[in-house]
Short mmCIF file of C-alpha atoms in Angstrom, two decimals:
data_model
loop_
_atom_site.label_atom_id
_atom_site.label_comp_id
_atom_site.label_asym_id
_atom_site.label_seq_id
_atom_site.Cartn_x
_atom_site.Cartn_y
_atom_site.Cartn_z
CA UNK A 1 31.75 -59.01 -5.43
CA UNK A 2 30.84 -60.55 -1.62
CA UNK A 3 28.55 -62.42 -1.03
CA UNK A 4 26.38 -59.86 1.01
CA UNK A 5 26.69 -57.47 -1.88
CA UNK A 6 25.19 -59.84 -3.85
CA UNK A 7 22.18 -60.55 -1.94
CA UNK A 8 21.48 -57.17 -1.56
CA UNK A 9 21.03 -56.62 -5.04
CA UNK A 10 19.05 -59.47 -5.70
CA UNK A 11 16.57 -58.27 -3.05
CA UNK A 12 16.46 -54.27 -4.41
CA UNK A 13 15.79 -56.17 -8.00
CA UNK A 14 13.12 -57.91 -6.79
CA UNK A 15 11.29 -54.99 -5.24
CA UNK A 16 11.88 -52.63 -8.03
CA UNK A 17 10.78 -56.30 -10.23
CA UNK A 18 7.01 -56.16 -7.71
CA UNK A 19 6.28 -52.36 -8.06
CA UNK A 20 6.47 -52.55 -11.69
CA UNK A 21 3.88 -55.30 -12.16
CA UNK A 22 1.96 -53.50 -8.85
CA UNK A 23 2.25 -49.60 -11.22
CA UNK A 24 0.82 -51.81 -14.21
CA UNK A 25 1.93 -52.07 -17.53
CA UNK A 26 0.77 -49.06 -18.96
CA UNK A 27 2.45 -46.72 -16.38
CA UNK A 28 5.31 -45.52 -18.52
CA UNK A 29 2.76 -44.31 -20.83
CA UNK A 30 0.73 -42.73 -18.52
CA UNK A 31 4.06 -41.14 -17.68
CA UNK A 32 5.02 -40.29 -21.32
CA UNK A 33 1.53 -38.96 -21.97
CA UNK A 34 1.48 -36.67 -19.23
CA UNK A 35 4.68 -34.96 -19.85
CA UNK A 36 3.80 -34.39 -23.28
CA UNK A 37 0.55 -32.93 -22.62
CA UNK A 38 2.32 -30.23 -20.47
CA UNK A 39 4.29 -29.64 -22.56
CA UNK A 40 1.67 -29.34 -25.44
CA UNK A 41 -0.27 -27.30 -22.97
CA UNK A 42 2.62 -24.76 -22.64
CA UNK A 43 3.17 -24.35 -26.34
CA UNK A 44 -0.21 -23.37 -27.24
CA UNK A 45 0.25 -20.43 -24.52
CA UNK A 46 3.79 -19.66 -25.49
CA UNK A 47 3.92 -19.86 -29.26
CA UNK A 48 1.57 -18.27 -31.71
CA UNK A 49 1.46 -19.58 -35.28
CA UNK A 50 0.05 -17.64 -37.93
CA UNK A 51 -3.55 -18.49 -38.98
CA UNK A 52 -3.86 -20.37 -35.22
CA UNK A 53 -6.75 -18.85 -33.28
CA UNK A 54 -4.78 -17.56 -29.80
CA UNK A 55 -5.01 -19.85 -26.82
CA UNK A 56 -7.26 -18.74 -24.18
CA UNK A 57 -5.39 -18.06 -20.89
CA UNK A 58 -6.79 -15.69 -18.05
CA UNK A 59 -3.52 -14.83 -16.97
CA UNK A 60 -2.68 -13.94 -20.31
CA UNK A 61 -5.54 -11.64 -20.31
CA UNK A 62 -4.95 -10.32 -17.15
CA UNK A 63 -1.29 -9.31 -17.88
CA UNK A 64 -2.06 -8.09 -21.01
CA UNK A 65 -3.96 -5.14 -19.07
CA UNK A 66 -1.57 -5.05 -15.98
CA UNK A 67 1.38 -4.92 -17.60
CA UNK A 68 0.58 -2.45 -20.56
CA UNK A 69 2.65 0.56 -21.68
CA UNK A 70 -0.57 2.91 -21.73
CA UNK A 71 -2.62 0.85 -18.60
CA UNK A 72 -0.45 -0.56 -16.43
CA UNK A 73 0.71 2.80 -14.81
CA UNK A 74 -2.73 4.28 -14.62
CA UNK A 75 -4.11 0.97 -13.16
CA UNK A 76 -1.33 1.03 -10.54
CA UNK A 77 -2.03 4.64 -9.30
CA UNK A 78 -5.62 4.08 -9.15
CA UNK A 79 -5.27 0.75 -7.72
CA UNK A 80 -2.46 2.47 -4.94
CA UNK A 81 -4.92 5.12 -4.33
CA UNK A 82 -7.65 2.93 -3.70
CA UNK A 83 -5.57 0.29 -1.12
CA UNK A 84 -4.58 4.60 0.30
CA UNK A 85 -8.22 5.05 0.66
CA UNK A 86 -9.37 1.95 1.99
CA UNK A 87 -6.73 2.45 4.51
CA UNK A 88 -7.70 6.09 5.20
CA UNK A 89 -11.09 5.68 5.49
CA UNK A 90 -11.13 1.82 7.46
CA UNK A 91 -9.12 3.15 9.90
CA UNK A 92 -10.81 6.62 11.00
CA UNK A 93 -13.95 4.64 13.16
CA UNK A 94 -11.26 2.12 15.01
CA UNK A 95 -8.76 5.42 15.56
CA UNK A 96 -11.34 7.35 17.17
CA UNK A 97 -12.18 3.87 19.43
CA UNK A 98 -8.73 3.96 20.43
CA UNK A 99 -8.25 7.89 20.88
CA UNK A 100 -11.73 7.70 22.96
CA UNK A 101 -10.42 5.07 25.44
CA UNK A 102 -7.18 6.05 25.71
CA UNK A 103 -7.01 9.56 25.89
CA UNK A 104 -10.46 10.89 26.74
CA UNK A 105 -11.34 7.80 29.28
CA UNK A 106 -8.09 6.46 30.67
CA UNK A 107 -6.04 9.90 30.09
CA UNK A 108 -8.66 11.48 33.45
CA UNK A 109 -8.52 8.31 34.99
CA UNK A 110 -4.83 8.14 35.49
CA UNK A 111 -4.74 11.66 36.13
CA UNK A 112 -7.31 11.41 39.04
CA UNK A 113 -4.85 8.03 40.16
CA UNK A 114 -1.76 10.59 40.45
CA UNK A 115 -4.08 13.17 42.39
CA UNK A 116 -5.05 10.70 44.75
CA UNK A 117 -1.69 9.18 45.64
CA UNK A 118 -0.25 13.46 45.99
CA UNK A 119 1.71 12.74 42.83
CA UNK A 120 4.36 15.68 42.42
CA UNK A 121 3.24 17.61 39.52
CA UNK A 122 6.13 17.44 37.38
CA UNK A 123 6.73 13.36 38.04
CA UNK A 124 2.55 13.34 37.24
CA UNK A 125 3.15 15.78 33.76
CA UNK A 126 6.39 13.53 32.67
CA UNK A 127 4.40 10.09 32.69
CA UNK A 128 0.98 10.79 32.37
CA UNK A 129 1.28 13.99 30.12
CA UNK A 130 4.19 13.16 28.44
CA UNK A 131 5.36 8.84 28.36
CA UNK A 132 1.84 8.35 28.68
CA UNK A 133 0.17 10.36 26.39
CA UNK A 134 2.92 10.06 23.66
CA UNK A 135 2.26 6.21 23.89
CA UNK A 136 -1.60 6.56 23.36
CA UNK A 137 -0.96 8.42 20.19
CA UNK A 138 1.03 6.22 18.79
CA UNK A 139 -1.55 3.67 19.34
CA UNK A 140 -4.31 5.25 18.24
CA UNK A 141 -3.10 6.71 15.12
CA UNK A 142 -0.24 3.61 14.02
CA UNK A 143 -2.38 0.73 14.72
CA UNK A 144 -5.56 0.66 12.77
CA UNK A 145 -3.70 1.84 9.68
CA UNK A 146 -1.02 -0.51 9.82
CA UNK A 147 -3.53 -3.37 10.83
CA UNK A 148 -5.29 -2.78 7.20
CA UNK A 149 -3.16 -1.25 4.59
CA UNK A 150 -0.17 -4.79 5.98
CA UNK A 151 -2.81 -6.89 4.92
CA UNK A 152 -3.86 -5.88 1.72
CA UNK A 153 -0.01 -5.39 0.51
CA UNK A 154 0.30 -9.18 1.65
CA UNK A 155 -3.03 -10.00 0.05
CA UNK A 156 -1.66 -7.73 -3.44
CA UNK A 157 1.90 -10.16 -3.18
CA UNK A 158 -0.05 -13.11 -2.67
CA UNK A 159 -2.58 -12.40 -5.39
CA UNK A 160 0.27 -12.00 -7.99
CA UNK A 161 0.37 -8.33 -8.63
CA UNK A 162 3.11 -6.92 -6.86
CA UNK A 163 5.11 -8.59 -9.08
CA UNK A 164 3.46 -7.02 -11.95
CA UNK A 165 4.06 -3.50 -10.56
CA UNK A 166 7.89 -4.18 -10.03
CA UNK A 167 7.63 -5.23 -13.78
CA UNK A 168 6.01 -2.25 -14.94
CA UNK A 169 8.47 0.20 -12.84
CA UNK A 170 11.44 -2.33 -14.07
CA UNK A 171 12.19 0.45 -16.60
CA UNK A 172 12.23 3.47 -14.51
CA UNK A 173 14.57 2.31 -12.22
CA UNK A 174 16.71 0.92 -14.07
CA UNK A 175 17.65 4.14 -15.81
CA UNK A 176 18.06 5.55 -12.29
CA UNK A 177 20.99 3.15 -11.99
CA UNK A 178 18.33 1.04 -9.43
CA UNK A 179 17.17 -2.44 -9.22
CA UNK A 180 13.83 -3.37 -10.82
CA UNK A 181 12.98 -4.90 -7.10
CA UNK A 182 13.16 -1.44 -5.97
CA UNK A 183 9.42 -1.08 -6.50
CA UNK A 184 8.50 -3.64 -4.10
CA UNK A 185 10.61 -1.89 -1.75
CA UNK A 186 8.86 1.34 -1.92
CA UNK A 187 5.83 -0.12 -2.32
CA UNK A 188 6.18 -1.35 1.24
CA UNK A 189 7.51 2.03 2.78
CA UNK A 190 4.03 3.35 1.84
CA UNK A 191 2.90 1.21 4.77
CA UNK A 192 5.78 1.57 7.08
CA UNK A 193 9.75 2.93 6.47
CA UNK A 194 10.97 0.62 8.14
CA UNK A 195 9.47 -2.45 7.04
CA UNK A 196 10.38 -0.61 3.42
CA UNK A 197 13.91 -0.76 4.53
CA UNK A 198 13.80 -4.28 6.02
CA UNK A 199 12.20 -5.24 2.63
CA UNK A 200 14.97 -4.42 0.48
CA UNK A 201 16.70 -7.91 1.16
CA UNK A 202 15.18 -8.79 -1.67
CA UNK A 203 17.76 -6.78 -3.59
CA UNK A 204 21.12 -9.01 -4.19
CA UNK A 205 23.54 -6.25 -5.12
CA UNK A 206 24.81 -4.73 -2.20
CA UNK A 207 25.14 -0.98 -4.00
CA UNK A 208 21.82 -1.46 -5.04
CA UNK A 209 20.26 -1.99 -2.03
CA UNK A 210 21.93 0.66 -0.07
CA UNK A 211 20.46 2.95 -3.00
CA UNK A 212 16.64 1.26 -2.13
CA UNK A 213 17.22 1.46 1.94
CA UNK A 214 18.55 5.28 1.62
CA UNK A 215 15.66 6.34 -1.29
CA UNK A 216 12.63 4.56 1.09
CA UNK A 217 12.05 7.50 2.87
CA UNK A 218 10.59 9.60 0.04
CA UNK A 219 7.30 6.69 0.61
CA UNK A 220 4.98 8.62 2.41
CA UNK A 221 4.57 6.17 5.43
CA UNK A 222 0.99 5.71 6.97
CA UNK A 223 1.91 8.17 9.78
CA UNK A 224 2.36 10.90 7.86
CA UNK A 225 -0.66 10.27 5.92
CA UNK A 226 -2.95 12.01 8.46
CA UNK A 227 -1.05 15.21 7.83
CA UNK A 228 -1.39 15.01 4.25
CA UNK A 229 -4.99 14.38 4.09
CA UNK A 230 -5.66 17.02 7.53
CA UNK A 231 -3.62 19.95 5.81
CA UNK A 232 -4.48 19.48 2.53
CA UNK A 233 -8.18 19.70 3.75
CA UNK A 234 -7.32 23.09 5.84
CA UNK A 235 -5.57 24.71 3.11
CA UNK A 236 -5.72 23.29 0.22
CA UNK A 237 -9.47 22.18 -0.20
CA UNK A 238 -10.68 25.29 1.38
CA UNK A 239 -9.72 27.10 -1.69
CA UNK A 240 -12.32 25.72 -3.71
CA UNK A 241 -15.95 25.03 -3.51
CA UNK A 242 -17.19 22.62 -0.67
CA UNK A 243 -18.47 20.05 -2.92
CA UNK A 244 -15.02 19.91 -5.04
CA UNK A 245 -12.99 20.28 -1.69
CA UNK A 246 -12.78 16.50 -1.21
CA UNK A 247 -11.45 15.54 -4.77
CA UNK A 248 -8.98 18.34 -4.78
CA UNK A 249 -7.35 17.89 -1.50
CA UNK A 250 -7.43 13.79 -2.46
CA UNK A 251 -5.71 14.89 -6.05
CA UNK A 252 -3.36 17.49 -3.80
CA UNK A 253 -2.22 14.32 -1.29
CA UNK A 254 -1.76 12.02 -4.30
CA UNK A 255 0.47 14.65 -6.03
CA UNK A 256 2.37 14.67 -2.84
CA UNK A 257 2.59 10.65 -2.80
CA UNK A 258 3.67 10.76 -6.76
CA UNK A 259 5.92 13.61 -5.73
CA UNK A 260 7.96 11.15 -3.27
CA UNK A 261 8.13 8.77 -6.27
CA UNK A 262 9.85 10.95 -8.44
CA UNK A 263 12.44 12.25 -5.80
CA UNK A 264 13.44 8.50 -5.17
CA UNK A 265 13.41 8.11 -9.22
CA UNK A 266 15.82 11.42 -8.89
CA UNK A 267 17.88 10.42 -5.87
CA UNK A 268 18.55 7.04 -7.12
CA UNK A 269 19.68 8.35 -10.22
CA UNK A 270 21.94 10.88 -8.19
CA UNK A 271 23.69 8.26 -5.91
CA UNK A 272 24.22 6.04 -8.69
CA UNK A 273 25.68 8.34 -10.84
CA UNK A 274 28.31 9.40 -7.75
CA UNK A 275 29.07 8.27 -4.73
CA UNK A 276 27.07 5.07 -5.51
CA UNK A 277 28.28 5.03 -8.83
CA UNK A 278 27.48 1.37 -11.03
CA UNK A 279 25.46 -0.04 -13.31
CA UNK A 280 22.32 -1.15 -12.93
CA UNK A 281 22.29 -5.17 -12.47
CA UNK A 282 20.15 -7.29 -14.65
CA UNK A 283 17.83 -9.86 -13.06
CA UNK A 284 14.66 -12.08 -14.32
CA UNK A 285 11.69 -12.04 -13.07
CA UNK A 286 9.10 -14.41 -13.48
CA UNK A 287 5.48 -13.29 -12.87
CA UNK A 288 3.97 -16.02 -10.76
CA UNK A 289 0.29 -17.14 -11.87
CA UNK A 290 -2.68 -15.40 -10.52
CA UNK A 291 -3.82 -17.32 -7.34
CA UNK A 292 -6.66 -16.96 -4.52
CA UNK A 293 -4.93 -15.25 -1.90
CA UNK A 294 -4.58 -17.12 1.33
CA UNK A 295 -6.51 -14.76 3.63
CA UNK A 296 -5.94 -16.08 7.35
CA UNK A 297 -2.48 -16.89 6.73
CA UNK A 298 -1.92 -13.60 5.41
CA UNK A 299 -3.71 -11.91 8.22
CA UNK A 300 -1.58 -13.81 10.89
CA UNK A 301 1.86 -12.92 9.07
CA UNK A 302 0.73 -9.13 8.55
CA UNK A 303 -0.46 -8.55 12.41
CA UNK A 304 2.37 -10.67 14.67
CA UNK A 305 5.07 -9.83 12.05
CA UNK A 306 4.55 -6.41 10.67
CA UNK A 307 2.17 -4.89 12.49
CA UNK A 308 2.94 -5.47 16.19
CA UNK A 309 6.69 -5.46 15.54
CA UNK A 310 6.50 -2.26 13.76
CA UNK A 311 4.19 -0.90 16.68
CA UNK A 312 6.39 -2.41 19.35
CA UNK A 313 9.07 -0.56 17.67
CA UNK A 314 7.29 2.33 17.37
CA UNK A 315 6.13 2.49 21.37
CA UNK A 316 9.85 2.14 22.52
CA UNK A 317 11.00 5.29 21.01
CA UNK A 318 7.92 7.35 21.58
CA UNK A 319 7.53 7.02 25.47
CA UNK A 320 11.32 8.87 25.67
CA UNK A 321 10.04 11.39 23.24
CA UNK A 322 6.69 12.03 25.37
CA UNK A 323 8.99 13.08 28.20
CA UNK A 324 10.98 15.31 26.06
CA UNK A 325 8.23 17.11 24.72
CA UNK A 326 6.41 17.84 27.90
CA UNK A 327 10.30 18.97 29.38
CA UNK A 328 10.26 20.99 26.68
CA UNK A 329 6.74 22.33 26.93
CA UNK A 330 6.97 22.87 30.76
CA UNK A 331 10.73 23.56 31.72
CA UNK A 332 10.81 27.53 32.14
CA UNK A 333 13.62 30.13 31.90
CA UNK A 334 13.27 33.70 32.93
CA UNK A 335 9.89 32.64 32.59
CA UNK A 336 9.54 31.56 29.36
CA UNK A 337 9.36 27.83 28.57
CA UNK A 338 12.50 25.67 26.09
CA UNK A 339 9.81 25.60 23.53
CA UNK A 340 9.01 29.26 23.20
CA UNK A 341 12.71 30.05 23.59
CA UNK A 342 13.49 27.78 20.61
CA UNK A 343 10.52 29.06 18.63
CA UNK A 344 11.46 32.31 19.06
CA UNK A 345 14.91 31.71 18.32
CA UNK A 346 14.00 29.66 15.32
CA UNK A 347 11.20 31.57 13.68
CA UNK A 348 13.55 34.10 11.26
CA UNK A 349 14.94 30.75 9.78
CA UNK A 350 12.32 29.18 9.49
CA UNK A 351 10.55 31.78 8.16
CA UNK A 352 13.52 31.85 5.00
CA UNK A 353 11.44 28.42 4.31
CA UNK A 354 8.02 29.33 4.43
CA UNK A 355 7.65 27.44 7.21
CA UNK A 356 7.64 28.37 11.26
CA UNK A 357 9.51 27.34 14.17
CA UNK A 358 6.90 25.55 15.27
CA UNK A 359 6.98 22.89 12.97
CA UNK A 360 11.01 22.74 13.20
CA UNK A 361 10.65 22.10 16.91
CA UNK A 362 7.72 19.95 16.24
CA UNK A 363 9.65 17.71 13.61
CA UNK A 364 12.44 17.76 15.94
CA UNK A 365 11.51 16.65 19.17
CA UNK A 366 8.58 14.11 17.42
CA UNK A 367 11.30 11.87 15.54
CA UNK A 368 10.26 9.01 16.99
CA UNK A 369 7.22 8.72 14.66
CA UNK A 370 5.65 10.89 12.74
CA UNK A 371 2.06 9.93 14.15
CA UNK A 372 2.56 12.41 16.83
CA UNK A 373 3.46 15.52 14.65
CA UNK A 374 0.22 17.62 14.45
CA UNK A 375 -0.95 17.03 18.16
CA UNK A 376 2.87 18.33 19.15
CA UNK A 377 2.04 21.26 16.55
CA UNK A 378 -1.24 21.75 18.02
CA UNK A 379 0.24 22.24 21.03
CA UNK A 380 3.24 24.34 20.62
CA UNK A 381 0.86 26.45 18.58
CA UNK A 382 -1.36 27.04 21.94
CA UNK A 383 1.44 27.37 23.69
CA UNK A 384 3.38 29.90 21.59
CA UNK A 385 0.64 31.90 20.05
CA UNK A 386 -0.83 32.35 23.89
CA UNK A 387 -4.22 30.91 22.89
CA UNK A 388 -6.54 30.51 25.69
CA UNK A 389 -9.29 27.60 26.08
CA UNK A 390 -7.61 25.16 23.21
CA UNK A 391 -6.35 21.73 24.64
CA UNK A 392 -5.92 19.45 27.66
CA UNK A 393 -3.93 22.24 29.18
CA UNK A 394 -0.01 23.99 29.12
CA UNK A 395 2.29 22.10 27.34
CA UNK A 396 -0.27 18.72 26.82
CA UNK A 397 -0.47 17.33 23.50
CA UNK A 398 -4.31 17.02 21.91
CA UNK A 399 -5.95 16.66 18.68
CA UNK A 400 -9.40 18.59 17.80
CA UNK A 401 -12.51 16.53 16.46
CA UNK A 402 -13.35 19.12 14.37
CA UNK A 403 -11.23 20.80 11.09
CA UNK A 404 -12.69 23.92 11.15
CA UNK A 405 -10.95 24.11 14.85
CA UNK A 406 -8.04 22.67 13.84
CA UNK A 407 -7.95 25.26 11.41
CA UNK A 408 -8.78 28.22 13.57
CA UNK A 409 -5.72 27.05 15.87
CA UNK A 410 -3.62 27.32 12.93
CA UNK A 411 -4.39 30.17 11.51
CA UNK A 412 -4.44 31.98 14.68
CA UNK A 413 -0.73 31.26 14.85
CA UNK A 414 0.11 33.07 11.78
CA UNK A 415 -0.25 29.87 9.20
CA UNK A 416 -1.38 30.76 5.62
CA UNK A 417 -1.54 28.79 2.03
CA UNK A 418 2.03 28.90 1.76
CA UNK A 419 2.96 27.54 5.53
CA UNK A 420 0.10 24.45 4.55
CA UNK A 421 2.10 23.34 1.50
CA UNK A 422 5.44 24.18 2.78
CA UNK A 423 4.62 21.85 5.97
CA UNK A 424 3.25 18.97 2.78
CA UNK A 425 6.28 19.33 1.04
CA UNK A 426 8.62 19.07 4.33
CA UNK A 427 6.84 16.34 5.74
CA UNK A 428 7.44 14.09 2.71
CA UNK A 429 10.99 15.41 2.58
CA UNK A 430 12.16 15.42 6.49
CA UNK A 431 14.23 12.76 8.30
CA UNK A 432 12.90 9.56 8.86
CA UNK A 433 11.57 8.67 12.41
CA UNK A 434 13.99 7.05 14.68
CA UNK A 435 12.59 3.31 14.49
CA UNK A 436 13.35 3.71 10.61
CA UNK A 437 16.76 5.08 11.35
CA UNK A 438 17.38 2.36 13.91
CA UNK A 439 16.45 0.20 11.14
CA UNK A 440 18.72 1.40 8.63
CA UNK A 441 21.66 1.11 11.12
CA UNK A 442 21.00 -2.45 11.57
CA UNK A 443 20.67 -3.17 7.84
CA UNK A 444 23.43 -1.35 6.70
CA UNK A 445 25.90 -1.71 9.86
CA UNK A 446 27.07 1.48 8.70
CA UNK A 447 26.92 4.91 11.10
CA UNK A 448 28.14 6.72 7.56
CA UNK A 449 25.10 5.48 5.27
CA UNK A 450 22.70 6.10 8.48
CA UNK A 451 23.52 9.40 8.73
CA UNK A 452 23.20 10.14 4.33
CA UNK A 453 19.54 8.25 4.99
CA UNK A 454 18.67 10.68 7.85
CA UNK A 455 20.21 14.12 6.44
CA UNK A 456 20.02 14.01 3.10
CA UNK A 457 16.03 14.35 2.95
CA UNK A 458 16.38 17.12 5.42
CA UNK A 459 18.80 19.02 3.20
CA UNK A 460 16.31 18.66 0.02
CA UNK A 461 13.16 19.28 2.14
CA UNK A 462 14.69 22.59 3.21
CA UNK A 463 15.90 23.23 -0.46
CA UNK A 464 12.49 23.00 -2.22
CA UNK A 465 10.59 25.06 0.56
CA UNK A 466 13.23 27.51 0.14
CA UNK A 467 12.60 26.92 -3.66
CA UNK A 468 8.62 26.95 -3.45
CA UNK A 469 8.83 30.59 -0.74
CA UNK A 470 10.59 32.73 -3.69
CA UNK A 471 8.60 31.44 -6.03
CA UNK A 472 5.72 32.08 -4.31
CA UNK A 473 6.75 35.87 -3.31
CA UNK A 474 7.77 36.89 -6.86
CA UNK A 475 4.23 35.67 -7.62
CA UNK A 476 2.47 37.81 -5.15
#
């Protein structure tokens, strides 16, 4: 040993020699003590001893009811339909903000601009009427949803319960062949698809998380929400008293929602069983203790990363689809415009399904999101069924304030009871909109397991219309 080497540990011994007599003599029991009484404190809420009254523990109590084989479900369900409702009914005042100033105020405005500057009419209909008006939708309709039901998942995962529900659902999908984690997954999807999607890194097995990323879509995502709640109102709800009308068409949406639940349950169980095929992988979860959510942290995390990206997203693939539909709307041959052509063309087929070729075209040329369904439908409605005096004009997408109108349009072109839950049922079980197939192309890197996510919901939509038609005609 050096001399330098030496010194050196002379001088650590004498430090380590000072803090001891600075910590005091008693610090090793303080020490001792402490561990001991954690430890102590753990026992009495881990082990039970007969004839020992049970440790009190709010957590305890808490799972207890959370995580029960006769409550936990129902608590879940009424606890998912009351985040749904907050997020139905929180958003309709700030929608209607947005829908005012965009469409009704700036909508004229920018038309006037494109007067004034001799705009040609077509270059005025493709950005105004279509990019344009395609955007504000989007806007209107994505954003105030989005901006509440984000932060109340985040405040749910921060609060400690998410974890709960993937414990409760643990079961289920695991004899689909799916991971536990799956729940969180499609928990998310009920906000957004592809944030759903983009969630299911949380899944370690590869298999298994190409099972949760293809399975997402059957979350009804907020933008198909509105449809749900609109058509089951129309149709649905109008075939009972007024003052039951709201509870049923609620129950009818909420059958829909449970609906998509059971078709992932199915699916999962499908792919796993074939192409997919391999067991389910076993992982521990420990349920985190229940915790004051942190609220402006959570808010800031939900807006700039969920909310804006997702909207972002969203706004990208919509202005395209704008011009499309208005080229669509407007483009004529032999006097006739694409759209009618199409319908016309479409309507026997679609017909096989109980539903129309309205809503094929409508589904078709509104992939980028699903927000902008029913004022496309509206539209192509007017358009098709000839009905004067309804909209913003020929081939301009618009939404009525009232939905006795909104009925009246339907109905008017030919919808009934069966076309209202045909178009519930295919609306769960459609393709999902292009920023969630995007999505799953970046996730997956795979064009194969892209194109299984996009077509195989198409393929069982159009099976259980076909299903739900017969079954309704041998009824009648």
């Amino acid at each position: 040993m050096n001399k330098q080497t030496a010194n050196d540990r002379e001088e650590i011994l004498s430090v380590v020699n000072k803090a001891r007599w600075d910590l005091g003599v008693n610090f090793h029991d303080t020490v001792i003590e402490s561990i001991y009484a954690d430890a102590s404190k753990i026992a009495r809420k881990t082990v039970h001893q007969k004839g020992d009254k049970e440790a009190y523990s709010l957590d305890i109590k808490i799972d207890k009811i959370v995580t029960s084989r006769w409550l936990g479900f129902p608590l879940m369900f009424l606890i998912l339909a009351l985040v749904f409702w907050i997020t139905v009914a929180g958003a309709n005042y700030p929608s209607g903000l947005l829908a005012s100033l965009l469409i009704d105020y700036m909508h004229p405005i920018l038309k006037s601009g494109a007067a004034a500057i001799h705009l040609p009419w077509w270059l005025d209909g493709v950005l105004i009427d279509g990019a344009y008006l395609a955007m504000a939708w989007v806007i209107a309709v994505m954003l105030p949803p989005m901006a509440i039901f984000f932060p109340l998942f985040t405040l749910m995962e921060d609060l400690g319960y998410l974890p709960r529900v993937a414990f409760n659902m643990d079961n289920l999908f695991r004899r689909a062949g799916a991971h536990g984690k799956q729940a969180l997954t499609m928990s998310m999807g009920f906000g957004c698809n592809a944030a759903g999607v983009v969630a299911a890194r949380v899944i370690d097995s590869p298999r298994e998380r190409l099972v949760a990323i293809i399975t997402n879509n059957f979350s009804l995502c907020n933008g198909r929400w509105p449809t749900q709640i609109l058509i089951a109102s129309i149709f649905i709800g109008g075939l009972v008293p007024a003052s039951f009308a709201g509870i049923v068409s609620a129950g009818a949406v909420v059958g829909v929602a449970v609906l998509g639940i059971f078709f992932s349950l199915v699916v999962s169980w499908g792919l796993s069983k074939s192409v997919l095929k391999g067991e389910a992988s076993a992982f521990s979860l420990e349920l985190p203790p229940y915790r004051p959510p942190r609220i402006w942290q959570t808010l800031y995390t939900s807006l700039i990363d969920r909310t804006i990206f997702v909207l972002w997203r969203a706004i990208v693939f919509a202005v395209p689809a704008g011009i499309v539909i208005w080229v669509v709307a407007n483009v004529k041959i032999d006097g006739i415009s694409l759209a009618e052509h199409f319908i016309d063309w479409s309507n026997p087929f679609a017909f096989v399904f109980g539903l129309n070729g309205v809503i094929l075209l409508a589904y078709i040329i509104a992939i980028p999101a699903n927000e902008i369904v029913i004022p496309t439908v509206l539209m192509l409605t007017v358009l098709s069924s000839k009905l004067a005096g309804m909209g913003s004009g020929t081939g301009v997408m618009f939404e009525l304030d009232s939905t006795a109108d909104t009925a009246a349009v339907l109905k008017a072109g030919g919808w009934t009871l069966l076309t209202g839950i045909n178009l519930m049922l295919f609306s769960l079980l459609h393709n999902p909109c292009s920023t969630t197939i995007v999505t799953i192309y970046k996730e997956t890197k795979s064009l194969k397991w892209t194109l299984v996510s996009t077509f195989l919901p198409i393929a069982l939509g159009l099976i259980v219309c076909f299903f739900t038609t017969q079954i309704w005609f041998l009824l009648q």
